[in-house]
Amino acid sequence: GDPRRFRYTAALIPTFALPALWKAIREQISKEKPLRDAPPWIDTPAKLYRLYRTILRTREPINAADMVGTAICLDRYGQLCFPETLSIADGEPILYEILRDVSDAPLVAKEIYESREFRTLYEEFGVKRFDWMQLLVQLSRLASAESLIDQAHSALNTREKLLRLYRYLLDKRDAMR
């Protein structure tokens, strides 16, 4: 950003080095919060994505251990989150459809998932993969007992949703062995 416009933030970063940036973010964003409530230099997707591109252009190595407690990752509800609290779909965009009605599934924003450069950046930040095993854990909480389909959790309450889930798991059967 323009150092004249964001003097306070620019003053916190004597030279642009990633560890100084992580420290500045932690000082200004101490807990997970909606992106719109973040400091003005990072409070919209466009500004956040510009920051990501700047980070990528530095070509500095990112140490995931330095990222713990740094609310720099966007979740699917527009919250800035710590990398250690989120997961990125493991090559499976269908997981966003399967988990649409599961509010506590810790997925990154779909736009991040769809961007190869940002997806790679998030992995460098320490965001873990959300795979079929985590899906089963999520589903076991939603369907802990038998029920009629119309009384099931909203993620499992139609034939179409169940078929989509079964097809996904069928594709993963080799990995499950």
Short mmCIF file of C-alpha atoms in Angstrom, two decimals:
data_model
loop_
_atom_site.label_atom_id
_atom_site.label_comp_id
_atom_site.label_asym_id
_atom_site.label_seq_id
_atom_site.Cartn_x
_atom_site.Cartn_y
_atom_site.Cartn_z
CA GLY A 1 0.00 0.00 0.00
CA ASP A 2 0.88 3.67 -0.13
CA PRO A 3 3.05 4.46 2.95
CA ARG A 4 1.65 8.03 3.05
CA ARG A 5 -1.86 6.66 3.29
CA PHE A 6 -1.13 4.00 5.90
CA ARG A 7 1.64 5.66 7.89
CA TYR A 8 1.00 3.72 11.09
CA THR A 9 1.26 0.36 9.38
CA ALA A 10 4.24 1.44 7.27
CA ALA A 11 6.03 2.64 10.43
CA LEU A 12 5.67 -0.82 11.96
CA ILE A 13 7.57 -2.39 9.08
CA PRO A 14 11.04 -0.80 8.88
CA THR A 15 11.99 -2.81 5.80
CA PHE A 16 9.68 -5.11 3.97
CA ALA A 17 10.60 -8.44 5.46
CA LEU A 18 7.96 -11.07 6.03
CA PRO A 19 8.64 -11.57 9.77
CA ALA A 20 8.07 -7.82 10.28
CA LEU A 21 4.83 -8.08 8.31
CA TRP A 22 3.59 -11.03 10.42
CA LYS A 23 4.38 -9.05 13.59
CA ALA A 24 2.50 -5.97 12.29
CA ILE A 25 -0.52 -8.08 11.42
CA ARG A 26 -0.52 -9.77 14.85
CA GLU A 27 -0.31 -6.36 16.56
CA GLN A 28 -3.27 -5.00 14.58
CA ILE A 29 -5.39 -8.16 14.37
CA SER A 30 -5.07 -10.04 17.64
CA LYS A 31 -7.97 -12.42 17.09
CA GLU A 32 -9.95 -13.90 14.24
CA LYS A 33 -12.47 -11.38 12.91
CA PRO A 34 -14.54 -10.47 9.85
CA LEU A 35 -12.41 -9.08 7.04
CA ARG A 36 -14.53 -5.91 6.95
CA ASP A 37 -13.50 -5.20 10.60
CA ALA A 38 -9.77 -5.48 9.84
CA PRO A 39 -7.51 -2.42 9.61
CA PRO A 40 -8.23 -0.27 6.51
CA TRP A 41 -5.17 -1.50 4.61
CA ILE A 42 -6.48 -5.09 4.57
CA ASP A 43 -10.28 -4.81 5.00
CA THR A 44 -11.49 -5.92 1.55
CA PRO A 45 -10.77 -8.98 -0.57
CA ALA A 46 -9.02 -6.78 -3.17
CA LYS A 47 -6.65 -5.33 -0.54
CA LEU A 48 -6.02 -8.74 1.01
CA TYR A 49 -5.28 -10.30 -2.39
CA ARG A 50 -2.93 -7.41 -3.21
CA LEU A 51 -1.07 -8.17 0.04
CA TYR A 52 -0.88 -11.85 -0.94
CA ARG A 53 0.58 -10.93 -4.34
CA THR A 54 3.13 -8.66 -2.64
CA ILE A 55 4.12 -11.52 -0.34
CA LEU A 56 4.50 -13.82 -3.34
CA ARG A 57 6.61 -11.26 -5.22
CA THR A 58 9.12 -11.03 -2.35
CA ARG A 59 10.03 -14.67 -3.03
CA GLU A 60 11.10 -14.85 0.62
CA PRO A 61 10.67 -18.26 2.21
CA ILE A 62 7.70 -18.55 4.55
CA ASN A 63 8.13 -20.44 7.79
CA ALA A 64 4.73 -21.85 8.80
CA ALA A 65 5.80 -21.80 12.46
CA ASP A 66 6.09 -17.99 12.22
CA MET A 67 2.49 -17.80 11.02
CA VAL A 68 0.84 -19.30 14.10
CA GLY A 69 -1.48 -16.69 15.59
CA THR A 70 -1.36 -14.48 12.47
CA ALA A 71 -4.92 -13.87 11.25
CA ILE A 72 -4.14 -13.59 7.56
CA CYS A 73 -6.24 -16.39 6.01
CA LEU A 74 -9.75 -15.89 4.68
CA ASP A 75 -12.39 -18.50 5.46
CA ARG A 76 -15.52 -19.21 3.43
CA TYR A 77 -17.57 -16.80 5.58
CA GLY A 78 -15.28 -13.79 5.10
CA GLN A 79 -13.44 -14.11 8.41
CA LEU A 80 -9.71 -13.51 8.78
CA CYS A 81 -8.47 -16.62 10.55
CA PHE A 82 -5.28 -18.15 11.86
CA PRO A 83 -3.75 -20.63 9.39
CA GLU A 84 -3.75 -23.34 12.04
CA THR A 85 -7.56 -23.18 12.35
CA LEU A 86 -8.38 -23.65 8.66
CA SER A 87 -8.19 -26.39 6.07
CA ILE A 88 -7.98 -26.32 2.30
CA ALA A 89 -9.94 -28.83 0.23
CA ASP A 90 -7.57 -31.56 -0.92
CA GLY A 91 -7.98 -31.13 -4.68
CA GLU A 92 -11.73 -31.50 -4.36
CA PRO A 93 -13.99 -28.52 -5.12
CA ILE A 94 -17.00 -30.81 -4.53
CA LEU A 95 -16.25 -30.59 -0.79
CA TYR A 96 -17.58 -27.02 -0.86
CA GLU A 97 -20.90 -28.35 -2.15
CA ILE A 98 -21.02 -31.29 0.24
CA LEU A 99 -20.22 -29.07 3.23
CA ARG A 100 -22.27 -26.03 2.21
CA ASP A 101 -24.66 -26.46 5.16
CA VAL A 102 -21.97 -27.45 7.68
CA SER A 103 -21.06 -24.13 9.25
CA ASP A 104 -18.22 -25.43 11.41
CA ALA A 105 -16.29 -27.11 8.56
CA PRO A 106 -13.08 -25.03 8.65
CA LEU A 107 -12.59 -24.43 4.92
CA VAL A 108 -10.74 -21.51 3.35
CA ALA A 109 -12.65 -19.18 1.04
CA LYS A 110 -13.56 -20.88 -2.21
CA GLU A 111 -11.85 -18.07 -4.16
CA ILE A 112 -8.61 -18.96 -2.38
CA TYR A 113 -9.07 -22.63 -3.19
CA GLU A 114 -9.70 -21.77 -6.85
CA SER A 115 -6.51 -19.70 -7.15
CA ARG A 116 -3.48 -21.95 -7.54
CA GLU A 117 -1.08 -19.22 -6.40
CA PHE A 118 -3.12 -18.37 -3.28
CA ARG A 119 -3.77 -22.05 -2.50
CA THR A 120 0.00 -22.65 -2.58
CA LEU A 121 0.56 -19.56 -0.41
CA TYR A 122 -1.94 -20.83 2.17
CA GLU A 123 -0.16 -24.17 2.27
CA GLU A 124 3.08 -22.29 2.95
CA PHE A 125 1.26 -20.41 5.74
CA GLY A 126 0.56 -23.80 7.33
CA VAL A 127 -3.07 -24.36 6.35
CA LYS A 128 -3.67 -28.12 6.43
CA ARG A 129 -5.43 -30.25 3.83
CA PHE A 130 -9.10 -31.16 4.29
CA ASP A 131 -9.39 -34.68 2.96
CA TRP A 132 -11.89 -37.53 2.98
CA MET A 133 -10.87 -38.55 6.51
CA GLN A 134 -11.78 -35.11 7.90
CA LEU A 135 -15.01 -35.27 5.90
CA LEU A 136 -15.93 -38.51 7.65
CA VAL A 137 -15.23 -36.91 11.04
CA GLN A 138 -17.51 -33.98 10.14
CA LEU A 139 -20.23 -36.29 8.88
CA SER A 140 -20.07 -38.53 11.96
CA ARG A 141 -21.03 -35.52 14.06
CA LEU A 142 -23.95 -34.71 11.76
CA ALA A 143 -25.34 -38.23 11.54
CA SER A 144 -24.59 -39.98 14.81
CA ALA A 145 -27.79 -42.04 14.65
CA GLU A 146 -30.19 -43.31 12.03
CA SER A 147 -32.93 -40.92 10.98
CA LEU A 148 -35.42 -40.39 8.22
CA ILE A 149 -33.93 -38.44 5.33
CA ASP A 150 -36.24 -35.46 5.85
CA GLN A 151 -35.18 -35.28 9.52
CA ALA A 152 -31.44 -35.46 8.79
CA HIS A 153 -28.99 -32.56 8.99
CA SER A 154 -29.46 -30.10 6.11
CA ALA A 155 -26.20 -31.34 4.54
CA LEU A 156 -27.72 -34.84 4.29
CA ASN A 157 -31.45 -34.30 3.93
CA THR A 158 -32.03 -34.93 0.23
CA ARG A 159 -31.40 -37.82 -2.09
CA GLU A 160 -29.25 -35.57 -4.34
CA LYS A 161 -27.00 -34.53 -1.45
CA LEU A 162 -26.52 -38.14 -0.37
CA LEU A 163 -25.76 -39.28 -3.92
CA ARG A 164 -23.16 -36.50 -4.29
CA LEU A 165 -21.57 -37.63 -1.03
CA TYR A 166 -21.63 -41.31 -2.03
CA ARG A 167 -20.05 -40.52 -5.42
CA TYR A 168 -17.28 -38.57 -3.71
CA LEU A 169 -16.59 -41.39 -1.26
CA LEU A 170 -16.73 -43.95 -4.07
CA ASP A 171 -13.99 -41.99 -5.86
CA LYS A 172 -11.91 -42.19 -2.65
CA ARG A 173 -12.40 -45.91 -1.98
CA ASP A 174 -8.83 -46.82 -3.01
CA ALA A 175 -7.40 -44.29 -0.56
CA MET A 176 -9.64 -45.70 2.18
CA ARG A 177 -8.14 -49.17 1.99
#
